[in-house]
Coordinates of C-alpha atoms in Angstrom, one line a residue:
Chain A
M29 CA 0.0 0.0 0.0
S30 CA 2.6 2.5 1.1
A31 CA 4.3 2.1 -2.2
T32 CA 1.4 3.7 -4.0
V33 CA 1.4 6.9 -1.8
S34 CA 0.9 9.7 -4.2
T35 CA 1.7 12.2 -1.4
P36 CA -1.3 14.1 -0.1
G37 CA 0.6 17.3 -0.7
S38 CA 0.6 17.0 -4.5
V39 CA -3.0 16.0 -4.4
G40 CA -3.8 19.2 -2.5
G41 CA -1.8 21.2 -5.0
G42 CA -3.9 19.7 -7.8
I43 CA -7.1 20.5 -6.0
G44 CA -6.0 24.1 -5.6
R45 CA -5.6 24.6 -9.4
K46 CA -9.0 23.1 -10.2
T47 CA -12.1 25.2 -10.8
G48 CA -14.2 26.3 -7.9
S49 CA -17.0 23.8 -8.1
L50 CA -14.8 20.7 -8.5
H51 CA -12.6 21.9 -5.7
K52 CA -15.6 22.4 -3.4
E53 CA -17.1 19.0 -4.4
R54 CA -13.8 17.2 -3.6
R55 CA -13.3 19.0 -0.4
W56 CA -16.9 18.2 0.7
A57 CA -16.4 14.6 -0.2
L58 CA -13.3 14.4 1.9
V59 CA -14.9 16.1 4.9
S60 CA -18.0 13.9 4.7
A61 CA -15.7 10.9 4.4
Y62 CA -13.8 11.8 7.6
V63 CA -17.0 12.5 9.5
F64 CA -18.5 9.2 8.4
L65 CA -15.4 7.2 9.1
V66 CA -15.0 8.8 12.6
V67 CA -18.6 7.8 13.4
F68 CA -18.1 4.2 12.3
A69 CA -14.7 3.9 13.9
V70 CA -16.2 4.9 17.2
L71 CA -19.1 2.4 16.7
F72 CA -16.8 -0.4 15.7
L73 CA -14.3 0.1 18.4
A74 CA -16.7 0.8 21.3
P75 CA -17.3 -2.9 22.3
P76 CA -13.6 -3.8 22.6
V77 CA -12.8 -0.5 24.3
Y78 CA -15.6 -1.1 26.8
M79 CA -14.4 -4.6 27.4
F80 CA -11.0 -3.1 28.0
I81 CA -12.4 -0.5 30.5
T82 CA -14.4 -3.2 32.4
S83 CA -11.4 -5.4 32.6
F84 CA -9.6 -2.8 34.8
K85 CA -12.5 -2.4 37.2
G86 CA -12.8 -4.1 40.6
S87 CA -16.1 -6.0 41.2
A88 CA -17.3 -3.2 43.5
E89 CA -16.9 -0.6 40.8
V90 CA -18.6 -2.8 38.2
A91 CA -21.6 -3.2 40.5
N92 CA -21.7 0.5 41.2
L93 CA -24.6 2.1 39.2
Q94 CA -23.5 5.6 40.0
G95 CA -21.7 7.6 37.3
S96 CA -20.6 6.7 33.9
P97 CA -19.9 3.0 33.2
W98 CA -17.4 4.2 30.5
M99 CA -15.0 5.7 33.1
I100 CA -12.6 3.9 35.4
R101 CA -12.3 5.5 38.8
N102 CA -10.0 3.0 40.6
P103 CA -8.1 1.1 37.9
T104 CA -6.9 -2.3 39.2
L105 CA -5.0 -5.2 37.7
E106 CA -6.7 -7.7 40.0
N107 CA -8.8 -9.2 37.2
Y108 CA -5.7 -9.9 35.1
T109 CA -3.7 -11.4 38.0
A110 CA -6.7 -13.5 39.0
I111 CA -7.3 -14.8 35.5
L112 CA -3.6 -15.4 34.8
G113 CA -3.3 -17.3 38.2
D114 CA -6.3 -19.4 37.2
R115 CA -5.0 -22.9 36.3
M116 CA -8.1 -23.6 34.3
F117 CA -7.7 -20.5 32.1
L118 CA -4.1 -21.4 31.5
R119 CA -5.2 -24.9 30.5
F120 CA -7.6 -23.4 28.0
F121 CA -4.8 -21.3 26.6
L122 CA -2.5 -24.3 26.3
N123 CA -5.3 -26.4 24.7
S124 CA -5.9 -23.7 22.1
A125 CA -2.2 -23.3 21.4
I126 CA -1.7 -27.1 20.9
I127 CA -4.8 -27.5 18.7
T128 CA -4.0 -24.4 16.6
A129 CA -0.4 -25.4 16.1
L130 CA -1.3 -28.9 15.0
V131 CA -4.1 -27.8 12.8
V132 CA -2.1 -25.1 11.1
F133 CA 0.7 -27.6 10.4
I134 CA -1.7 -30.2 9.0
T135 CA -3.5 -27.6 7.0
M136 CA -0.4 -26.2 5.4
V137 CA 1.1 -29.6 4.5
V138 CA -2.2 -30.9 3.1
S139 CA -3.2 -27.8 1.2
T140 CA 0.2 -27.0 -0.2
L141 CA 0.6 -30.5 -1.7
A142 CA -2.9 -30.6 -3.0
A143 CA -2.8 -27.1 -4.4
F144 CA 0.4 -27.8 -6.2
A145 CA -1.0 -31.0 -7.8
L146 CA -4.3 -29.3 -8.7
A147 CA -2.6 -26.1 -10.1
R148 CA 0.2 -27.8 -12.1
M149 CA -0.3 -31.5 -12.7
R150 CA -3.4 -31.7 -14.8
F151 CA -4.8 -35.2 -14.2
W152 CA -8.1 -36.9 -14.5
G153 CA -10.7 -35.1 -12.5
S154 CA -8.5 -32.3 -11.3
Q155 CA -10.8 -29.6 -12.5
V156 CA -13.8 -31.2 -10.8
L157 CA -11.8 -31.6 -7.6
A158 CA -10.8 -27.9 -7.6
T159 CA -14.5 -27.0 -7.9
G160 CA -15.3 -29.5 -5.2
V161 CA -12.7 -27.9 -2.9
F162 CA -14.4 -24.5 -3.4
L163 CA -17.8 -26.0 -2.6
T164 CA -16.6 -27.7 0.5
Y165 CA -15.3 -24.3 1.7
L166 CA -18.9 -23.1 1.4
V167 CA -20.2 -25.8 3.7
P168 CA -20.8 -24.2 7.0
E169 CA -19.7 -26.1 10.1
T170 CA -23.2 -25.9 11.5
L171 CA -24.6 -28.1 8.7
L172 CA -22.5 -31.1 9.7
F173 CA -21.8 -30.8 13.4
I174 CA -24.4 -33.4 14.4
P175 CA -23.2 -36.3 12.2
L176 CA -19.6 -35.3 13.1
Y177 CA -20.6 -35.5 16.8
Q178 CA -21.7 -39.1 16.2
I179 CA -18.5 -39.9 14.2
V180 CA -16.2 -38.3 16.8
G181 CA -18.1 -40.0 19.5
G182 CA -17.8 -43.3 17.7
L183 CA -14.0 -42.8 17.6
G184 CA -14.0 -42.1 21.4
L185 CA -12.7 -38.6 20.9
L186 CA -15.4 -36.6 22.5
N187 CA -14.0 -34.4 25.3
S188 CA -10.5 -34.6 23.9
I189 CA -8.5 -32.1 22.1
W190 CA -7.7 -34.8 19.5
G191 CA -11.2 -34.8 18.3
L192 CA -10.9 -31.1 17.6
V193 CA -7.6 -31.6 15.8
L194 CA -9.3 -34.1 13.7
V195 CA -12.3 -32.0 12.6
Y196 CA -10.8 -28.5 12.4
P197 CA -9.0 -29.2 9.1
T198 CA -12.4 -29.3 7.4
L199 CA -12.7 -25.6 8.3
T200 CA -9.2 -24.6 7.1
V201 CA -8.0 -26.9 4.4
P202 CA -10.6 -26.1 1.6
F203 CA -10.0 -22.4 1.7
C204 CA -6.2 -22.6 2.1
T205 CA -6.1 -25.1 -0.9
W206 CA -8.3 -22.8 -2.9
I207 CA -6.2 -19.7 -2.5
M208 CA -3.0 -21.6 -2.9
I209 CA -4.3 -22.9 -6.2
G210 CA -4.7 -19.3 -7.2
Y211 CA -1.2 -18.3 -6.1
F212 CA 0.4 -21.4 -7.7
A213 CA -1.4 -20.9 -11.0
S214 CA -0.1 -17.4 -11.2
I215 CA 3.5 -18.6 -11.3
P216 CA 4.7 -18.5 -14.9
K217 CA 5.0 -21.9 -16.6
E218 CA 8.5 -21.1 -17.8
L219 CA 9.8 -21.4 -14.2
D220 CA 8.8 -25.1 -13.9
E221 CA 9.9 -25.8 -17.5
A222 CA 13.3 -24.5 -16.5
A223 CA 13.3 -26.6 -13.4
L224 CA 12.3 -29.7 -15.3
I225 CA 15.1 -29.1 -17.8
D226 CA 17.5 -28.8 -14.9
G227 CA 16.3 -32.2 -13.8
A228 CA 14.3 -31.3 -10.8
N229 CA 11.5 -33.7 -9.8
W230 CA 8.1 -32.6 -8.7
M231 CA 8.9 -32.5 -5.1
Q232 CA 12.0 -30.3 -5.6
M233 CA 10.0 -28.1 -7.9
L234 CA 7.5 -27.6 -5.2
T235 CA 9.9 -26.9 -2.3
R236 CA 12.6 -24.9 -4.3
I237 CA 10.4 -22.9 -6.6
F238 CA 6.7 -22.8 -5.8
I239 CA 6.9 -22.4 -2.1
P240 CA 9.5 -19.6 -2.1
V241 CA 7.8 -17.8 -5.0
A242 CA 4.3 -18.1 -3.5
M243 CA 5.4 -17.2 0.0
P244 CA 2.9 -14.3 0.4
G245 CA 0.1 -16.8 -0.4
I246 CA 1.5 -19.3 2.1
I247 CA 1.7 -16.6 4.8
A248 CA -1.9 -15.5 4.1
A249 CA -3.1 -19.1 4.2
T250 CA -1.2 -19.7 7.5
I251 CA -2.8 -16.7 9.0
F252 CA -6.2 -17.8 7.9
A253 CA -5.7 -21.3 9.3
F254 CA -4.5 -19.8 12.6
T255 CA -7.4 -17.4 13.0
V256 CA -10.0 -19.9 12.1
S257 CA -8.8 -22.6 14.4
W258 CA -8.2 -20.1 17.2
A259 CA -11.7 -18.7 16.9
A260 CA -13.6 -22.0 16.2
F261 CA -16.6 -22.2 18.4
V262 CA -19.3 -24.6 17.1
Y263 CA -17.2 -27.8 17.2
P264 CA -15.6 -27.3 20.6
T265 CA -19.1 -26.4 22.0
A266 CA -20.5 -29.6 20.6
F267 CA -17.7 -32.0 21.3
V268 CA -16.1 -30.8 24.5
T269 CA -17.9 -30.5 27.8
T270 CA -15.1 -31.2 30.3
P271 CA -13.1 -28.1 31.2
D272 CA -9.8 -30.0 30.9
A273 CA -10.1 -30.3 27.1
M274 CA -11.7 -27.0 26.3
P275 CA -10.0 -24.5 24.0
L276 CA -10.2 -20.8 24.9
T277 CA -13.4 -19.7 23.1
I278 CA -15.7 -22.2 24.7
G279 CA -13.7 -22.2 27.9
V280 CA -14.2 -18.5 28.4
V281 CA -17.8 -18.6 27.4
S282 CA -18.9 -21.6 29.4
Q283 CA -16.6 -21.7 32.4
L284 CA -16.0 -18.0 33.3
V285 CA -19.6 -17.2 32.8
R286 CA -21.1 -19.1 35.7
A287 CA -24.8 -19.0 36.7
D288 CA -25.4 -16.3 39.2
T289 CA -22.2 -14.5 40.1
F290 CA -20.9 -12.8 37.0
A291 CA -17.4 -11.7 37.6
W292 CA -17.6 -9.3 34.6
G293 CA -14.2 -7.8 35.1
Q294 CA -12.6 -11.2 34.9
I295 CA -14.7 -12.3 32.0
M296 CA -13.7 -9.3 30.0
A297 CA -10.0 -9.7 31.0
G298 CA -10.2 -13.3 29.9
S299 CA -11.9 -12.5 26.6
L300 CA -9.4 -9.9 25.8
L301 CA -6.4 -12.1 26.6
A302 CA -8.0 -14.9 24.5
A303 CA -8.5 -12.5 21.6
L304 CA -4.9 -11.3 21.9
P305 CA -3.0 -13.8 19.6
P306 CA -5.1 -13.1 16.5
V307 CA -5.1 -9.4 17.1
V308 CA -1.3 -9.3 17.5
I309 CA -0.9 -11.3 14.3
Y310 CA -3.3 -9.0 12.5
A311 CA -1.4 -5.9 13.8
L312 CA 1.9 -7.3 12.6
L313 CA 0.9 -8.9 9.3
M314 CA -2.1 -6.8 8.3
D315 CA -1.3 -6.7 4.6
Y316 CA -0.9 -10.5 4.3
Y317 CA -4.0 -10.9 6.4
I318 CA -6.1 -8.7 4.0
A319 CA -4.5 -10.3 1.0
G320 CA -5.7 -13.6 2.2
L321 CA -9.1 -12.3 3.0
T322 CA -9.7 -10.7 -0.4
A323 CA -8.1 -13.6 -2.3
G324 CA -11.1 -15.7 -2.0
A325 CA -13.5 -14.4 0.7
T326 CA -13.0 -15.5 4.3
K327 CA -15.9 -16.7 6.4
G328 CA -18.2 -14.1 7.8
Chain B
M12 CA 25.0 -25.5 -12.5
P13 CA 26.9 -27.8 -10.2
A14 CA 24.4 -27.1 -7.3
D15 CA 21.6 -28.4 -9.4
G16 CA 23.5 -31.4 -10.6
T17 CA 22.6 -33.2 -7.4
L18 CA 19.0 -32.9 -8.3
A19 CA 19.4 -35.1 -11.4
V20 CA 17.1 -38.1 -11.3
P21 CA 15.9 -40.6 -13.8
A22 CA 13.4 -38.2 -15.3
P23 CA 15.8 -36.4 -17.8
R24 CA 17.2 -39.7 -18.9
A25 CA 13.7 -40.9 -19.9
A26 CA 13.1 -37.6 -21.7
R27 CA 16.4 -37.9 -23.6
S28 CA 15.5 -41.4 -25.0
P29 CA 11.9 -40.8 -26.2
N30 CA 10.7 -44.4 -26.3
V31 CA 6.9 -44.9 -25.9
S32 CA 7.0 -47.0 -22.7
G33 CA 9.3 -44.5 -21.0
L34 CA 6.9 -41.6 -21.8
E35 CA 4.0 -43.7 -20.7
R36 CA 5.8 -44.5 -17.5
L37 CA 6.5 -40.9 -16.9
A38 CA 2.9 -40.0 -17.5
R39 CA 1.8 -42.7 -15.1
R40 CA 4.3 -41.6 -12.5
R41 CA 3.1 -38.0 -12.8
S42 CA -0.6 -38.9 -12.2
T43 CA 0.4 -41.2 -9.4
I44 CA 2.3 -38.4 -7.7
A45 CA -0.5 -36.0 -8.3
F46 CA -2.9 -38.5 -6.8
L47 CA -0.7 -39.1 -3.7
M48 CA -0.4 -35.3 -3.3
T49 CA -4.1 -34.8 -3.3
L50 CA -4.8 -37.9 -1.2
P51 CA -4.8 -36.2 2.2
L52 CA -7.2 -33.6 0.9
L53 CA -9.4 -36.3 -0.6
L54 CA -9.4 -38.1 2.7
I55 CA -10.4 -34.9 4.6
I56 CA -13.1 -33.9 2.2
G57 CA -14.4 -37.5 1.8
G58 CA -14.2 -38.6 5.4
L59 CA -15.2 -35.4 7.2
V60 CA -17.5 -33.6 4.8
V61 CA -19.0 -35.8 2.2
Y62 CA -19.5 -38.9 4.4
P63 CA -20.9 -36.9 7.3
F64 CA -23.3 -35.2 4.9
F65 CA -24.8 -38.6 3.8
Y66 CA -24.6 -39.9 7.3
A67 CA -26.7 -36.9 8.4
M68 CA -29.3 -37.8 5.9
Y69 CA -29.4 -41.3 7.2
L70 CA -29.4 -40.1 10.8
S71 CA -32.3 -37.8 10.2
T72 CA -34.5 -40.8 9.2
L73 CA -34.1 -42.6 12.5
N74 CA -36.2 -42.3 15.6
R75 CA -34.9 -40.8 18.8
T76 CA -33.2 -43.9 20.2
M77 CA -31.7 -44.5 16.7
V78 CA -32.9 -48.1 16.4
R79 CA -35.8 -47.7 14.0
N80 CA -36.1 -46.1 10.7
I81 CA -39.0 -43.7 10.6
G82 CA -38.5 -42.2 7.1
L83 CA -39.3 -38.6 6.9
E84 CA -41.2 -38.4 10.1
N85 CA -38.6 -36.1 11.8
Y86 CA -39.1 -33.6 9.1
A87 CA -42.9 -33.9 9.3
I88 CA -42.9 -33.4 13.1
L89 CA -40.7 -30.4 12.8
L90 CA -42.9 -28.8 10.2
D91 CA -45.8 -29.4 12.6
T92 CA -44.4 -27.3 15.4
D93 CA -44.8 -23.6 15.8
T94 CA -41.3 -23.3 17.2
F95 CA -39.7 -24.6 14.1
W96 CA -41.7 -22.3 11.8
M97 CA -40.5 -19.5 14.1
V98 CA -36.9 -20.8 13.6
I99 CA -37.3 -20.7 9.8
W100 CA -38.8 -17.2 9.8
Q101 CA -36.2 -15.9 12.3
S102 CA -33.3 -17.4 10.3
C103 CA -34.5 -15.7 7.1
L104 CA -35.2 -12.4 8.8
F105 CA -31.8 -12.5 10.5
A106 CA -29.8 -13.5 7.4
I107 CA -31.5 -11.1 5.0
S108 CA -31.5 -8.0 7.2
A109 CA -28.0 -8.6 8.5
V110 CA -26.6 -9.2 5.1
L111 CA -28.3 -6.1 3.6
L112 CA -27.0 -3.9 6.4
K113 CA -23.5 -5.3 6.2
A114 CA -23.4 -4.9 2.4
L115 CA -24.7 -1.3 2.7
I116 CA -22.4 -0.2 5.5
G117 CA -19.5 -2.0 4.0
F118 CA -20.0 -0.3 0.6
V119 CA -20.4 3.2 2.1
L120 CA -17.3 2.6 4.3
A121 CA -15.2 1.3 1.3
H122 CA -16.4 4.2 -0.8
H123 CA -15.3 6.8 1.7
L124 CA -12.1 5.0 2.5
H125 CA -11.2 4.9 -1.2
H126 CA -11.3 8.7 -1.3
L127 CA -8.8 9.2 1.4
P128 CA -5.1 9.7 0.7
A129 CA -3.3 6.4 0.6
K130 CA -1.4 6.9 3.8
G131 CA -4.3 7.7 6.1
Q132 CA -6.3 5.0 4.3
R133 CA -4.1 2.3 5.8
K134 CA -4.6 3.5 9.3
W135 CA -8.4 3.8 9.0
R136 CA -8.6 0.4 7.3
G137 CA -6.7 -1.1 10.2
M138 CA -9.0 0.4 12.8
L139 CA -12.2 -0.5 11.0
L140 CA -11.2 -4.1 10.5
V141 CA -10.9 -4.7 14.3
P142 CA -14.4 -6.2 14.8
W143 CA -13.5 -8.8 12.2
V144 CA -10.3 -9.8 13.9
I145 CA -11.6 -10.6 17.4
P146 CA -13.1 -14.2 17.6
P147 CA -16.8 -13.5 17.5
A148 CA -17.6 -15.7 20.5
L149 CA -15.4 -13.5 22.6
S150 CA -16.5 -10.1 21.3
T151 CA -20.1 -11.2 21.7
L152 CA -19.4 -11.6 25.4
G153 CA -18.5 -7.9 25.4
W154 CA -21.8 -7.1 23.6
W155 CA -23.6 -9.2 26.1
W156 CA -22.2 -7.2 28.9
M157 CA -23.1 -4.0 27.1
F158 CA -26.7 -5.2 26.7
D159 CA -26.9 -6.3 30.4
P160 CA -30.3 -5.4 31.7
S161 CA -29.2 -3.5 34.8
Y162 CA -25.6 -2.4 33.9
S163 CA -26.1 -1.7 30.2
S164 CA -23.6 0.9 29.1
I165 CA -25.5 1.5 25.9
N166 CA -28.6 2.3 27.9
W167 CA -26.5 4.7 30.0
L168 CA -25.5 6.5 26.9
L169 CA -29.1 6.5 25.6
N170 CA -30.2 8.0 29.0
V171 CA -27.7 10.8 28.6
F172 CA -29.5 11.8 25.5
A173 CA -32.8 11.4 27.3
V174 CA -33.8 8.3 25.4
P175 CA -35.4 5.7 27.6
S176 CA -33.6 2.4 28.4
V177 CA -34.1 -0.4 26.0
P178 CA -34.7 -4.0 27.2
W179 CA -32.1 -5.3 24.7
L180 CA -32.2 -9.0 25.4
G181 CA -35.4 -9.2 27.4
E182 CA -38.0 -8.4 24.7
P183 CA -38.3 -10.8 21.7
W184 CA -38.1 -8.0 19.1
W185 CA -35.3 -6.2 20.8
A186 CA -33.4 -9.5 21.2
R187 CA -33.8 -10.1 17.5
I188 CA -32.5 -6.6 16.7
S189 CA -29.6 -7.1 19.2
V190 CA -28.5 -10.3 17.5
I191 CA -28.6 -8.5 14.1
I192 CA -26.7 -5.5 15.4
V193 CA -23.9 -7.7 16.7
N194 CA -23.7 -9.7 13.4
V195 CA -23.6 -6.5 11.4
W196 CA -20.9 -5.1 13.7
Y197 CA -18.9 -8.2 13.2
G198 CA -19.4 -8.7 9.4
A199 CA -19.5 -5.2 7.9
P200 CA -15.6 -4.8 8.0
F201 CA -15.4 -7.9 5.8
F202 CA -17.6 -6.3 3.2
M203 CA -15.7 -3.1 3.5
I204 CA -12.4 -4.8 2.7
M205 CA -13.8 -6.8 -0.2
Y206 CA -15.3 -3.8 -1.8
L207 CA -12.2 -1.7 -1.2
A208 CA -10.1 -4.3 -3.1
A209 CA -12.7 -4.2 -5.9
L210 CA -12.8 -0.4 -6.0
K211 CA -9.0 -0.3 -6.3
S212 CA -9.3 -2.5 -9.4
V213 CA -11.6 -0.1 -11.3
P214 CA -9.3 1.7 -13.7
D215 CA -9.1 5.5 -13.1
Q216 CA -9.5 6.2 -16.8
L217 CA -13.1 5.1 -16.6
Y218 CA -13.8 7.9 -14.1
E219 CA -11.8 10.4 -16.1
A220 CA -13.8 9.5 -19.2
A221 CA -17.0 9.8 -17.2
A222 CA -15.9 13.2 -15.8
I223 CA -15.1 14.5 -19.3
D224 CA -18.6 13.4 -20.4
G225 CA -19.9 15.6 -17.6
A226 CA -20.9 12.8 -15.1
T227 CA -21.6 13.9 -11.6
G228 CA -20.2 12.0 -8.6
W229 CA -23.5 10.1 -8.3
Q230 CA -23.6 9.2 -11.9
G231 CA -20.0 8.0 -11.7
L232 CA -21.0 5.8 -8.8
R233 CA -24.1 4.5 -10.6
Y234 CA -22.8 4.0 -14.1
V235 CA -19.1 3.2 -13.5
T236 CA -18.4 1.9 -10.0
L237 CA -21.5 -0.3 -9.5
P238 CA -21.3 -2.1 -12.9
M239 CA -17.6 -2.7 -12.5
M240 CA -18.2 -4.2 -9.0
R241 CA -21.3 -6.1 -9.7
N242 CA -19.6 -9.4 -9.7
I243 CA -17.7 -9.0 -6.5
I244 CA -20.8 -7.6 -4.8
S245 CA -22.9 -10.6 -5.7
I246 CA -20.1 -13.0 -4.7
T247 CA -19.7 -11.3 -1.3
V248 CA -23.4 -11.1 -0.6
L249 CA -24.0 -14.7 -1.5
F250 CA -21.1 -15.8 0.6
S251 CA -22.2 -13.8 3.5
L252 CA -25.8 -15.1 3.1
I253 CA -24.4 -18.6 3.5
V254 CA -22.4 -18.0 6.7
T255 CA -25.0 -15.6 8.2
F256 CA -27.8 -18.1 7.6
A257 CA -25.7 -20.8 9.3
N258 CA -24.5 -18.5 12.1
Y259 CA -24.2 -20.0 15.6
D260 CA -21.8 -18.1 17.9
I261 CA -23.7 -14.8 18.3
V262 CA -27.1 -16.3 19.2
R263 CA -25.5 -18.9 21.5
V264 CA -23.6 -16.3 23.5
L265 CA -26.1 -13.5 23.4
T266 CA -29.5 -15.0 24.0
N267 CA -29.0 -18.7 23.8
G268 CA -32.3 -18.8 21.8
G269 CA -34.3 -16.9 24.4
P270 CA -36.6 -15.2 25.3
R271 CA -39.0 -18.2 24.9
D272 CA -37.0 -19.8 22.0
L273 CA -37.9 -16.7 19.9
T274 CA -34.4 -15.9 18.6
H275 CA -33.2 -19.4 17.6
L276 CA -31.6 -19.9 14.2
F277 CA -31.3 -23.2 12.5
A278 CA -27.9 -23.8 13.9
T279 CA -28.7 -23.0 17.5
Y280 CA -32.0 -24.9 17.4
A281 CA -30.3 -27.9 15.9
F282 CA -27.8 -27.7 18.7
Q283 CA -30.5 -27.5 21.3
V284 CA -32.5 -30.4 19.9
G285 CA -29.7 -32.6 18.7
I286 CA -27.1 -32.3 21.4
L287 CA -28.6 -30.6 24.5
S288 CA -31.8 -32.6 24.4
G289 CA -30.2 -35.6 23.0
N290 CA -32.5 -36.1 20.0
V291 CA -29.6 -36.6 17.5
P292 CA -31.8 -37.6 14.5
R293 CA -34.1 -34.6 14.8
G294 CA -31.2 -32.3 15.3
A295 CA -29.7 -33.6 12.1
A296 CA -33.0 -33.0 10.4
V297 CA -33.0 -29.4 11.6
S298 CA -29.5 -28.8 10.2
L299 CA -30.4 -30.4 6.9
F300 CA -33.3 -28.0 6.5
M301 CA -30.6 -25.4 5.8
F302 CA -29.2 -27.4 2.9
P303 CA -31.5 -26.5 0.0
L304 CA -31.1 -22.7 0.5
L305 CA -27.4 -23.0 1.1
A306 CA -27.0 -25.1 -2.1
L307 CA -28.9 -22.5 -4.0
F308 CA -26.6 -19.7 -2.7
A309 CA -23.5 -21.8 -3.3
F310 CA -24.6 -22.5 -6.9
F311 CA -25.0 -18.8 -7.8
M312 CA -21.8 -18.0 -6.0
L313 CA -19.8 -20.6 -7.9
R314 CA -21.2 -19.2 -11.1
G315 CA -20.1 -15.7 -10.1
V316 CA -16.6 -16.9 -9.2
T317 CA -16.2 -18.8 -12.5
Q318 CA -17.4 -15.8 -14.4
R319 CA -14.9 -13.6 -12.6
N320 CA -12.1 -16.0 -13.2
K321 CA -12.9 -16.0 -16.9
E322 CA -13.0 -12.3 -17.1
Q323 CA -9.7 -12.0 -15.3
A324 CA -8.0 -14.6 -17.4

């Protein structure tokens, strides 16, 4: 993005030389754009900001109905120390980390191999299979969670993180394969011809040419796999009922939120901590993230 | 190239002596390798998507204890209950209104963002995409707390402007609206980013030509931008219809179907019937009711994507 900066200064100079009405029109467009964007930025950021505010309040202050709930009077870290000292919460974090790491690894291996074969090695049915991959991506998890519940149960993997590691790839593999097919297909044919002439076999072609050249696509797919398996909610809700095997999402929603005593400060602190890894990745790799998103439409 | 010398394997030798059986062997080897490379993918799709789908169909024809086949009775029973009709109606209302709002807000945001200088654009885009980045189950907890009947921070703000408090999750209609608000909040950034990418791909010359022909800003939008983006708009809307229609997280966290089962969607109702109440076959039937509509959306979306690929090729 930053490469395309046409420097606001020169744009401004251009506006100055335009005729009055056009000048006014553009200026008005810019002002209205800013007003609009400010309003929506406030609306979009209000919930996380309010979660942040609440997470620094003690329970007495949360329960206090006097004054603005949007202000913190006695900021405290007690929610964070409590939640980070909670063995159960740490267990959720660990579970999420293990599941996500394994699922990302499985996804990338499976989808890179498949995308390479589908993009480059035309074989019987490869076209149909590529379409099939796209269609599987469109199958929402809520369509199949009941038969999968029976299947996972039949394998004895309910209430275990392994059941989740088994089913999560259905959420990540189709999309990752789909966008990698796109990235691989955009690599010029001359490159693999050159490699073949130099005597490379298919595997070497993949690891020495395709993966390095399609690195942005691979990063985008990895980020996608990471965010999807970190945020997955339907499958863990259905397959896991024991706190020991819960990943963060369902752990925070079902275990921190307990019947009558709502420890709101702690719930918010836990939610924010749980949301931290995807947010950090997003902050660091925004351009890859967006590239992956727009490459083929992410879920949402 | 001495470094590449180590890569030399039988393949070039076969190519050098072009006898038929060698070529044949090469071809066979190539398709065998391709098959082996796609095998894990085939196993995942076959074992965890296609098979469960047919298994769901079979399950939905069983009785509650799963010992007797009762044909289509589960479907018939469902269609006989008011709750299920409510679920159908609520799912459609939810999906259609949420997707329309998301598409509209996303478009306007993208349109405004597109007019900013490139440097500021990045910053704004980063901020506006935040709702999309937080796992929805967790951000919905934040919304739940903001909707809390006695501590609602939204109501506090409304009261500041002398607007009476709203029973966000207590009244059926307000609960429905709350669920839609949260979904729009979560999904609008996605539309924004898709449209922004599409807007950037509209060539500037088209706008210049339109401006020379005396087109106003509105006309430029109507006759240049929209036609150029038609395809991406339809793809995004269809895609969003699918995932919104099948949404689960938000309703589960926010209302859990209540008050009085009036905010259930297909997914949450299937969960309640199939897993919480233990009637697996009927739960499977509830889920499968989504299938015809989803298949329709998917068909049109696939057509849009193929068209787009052809245009770009």
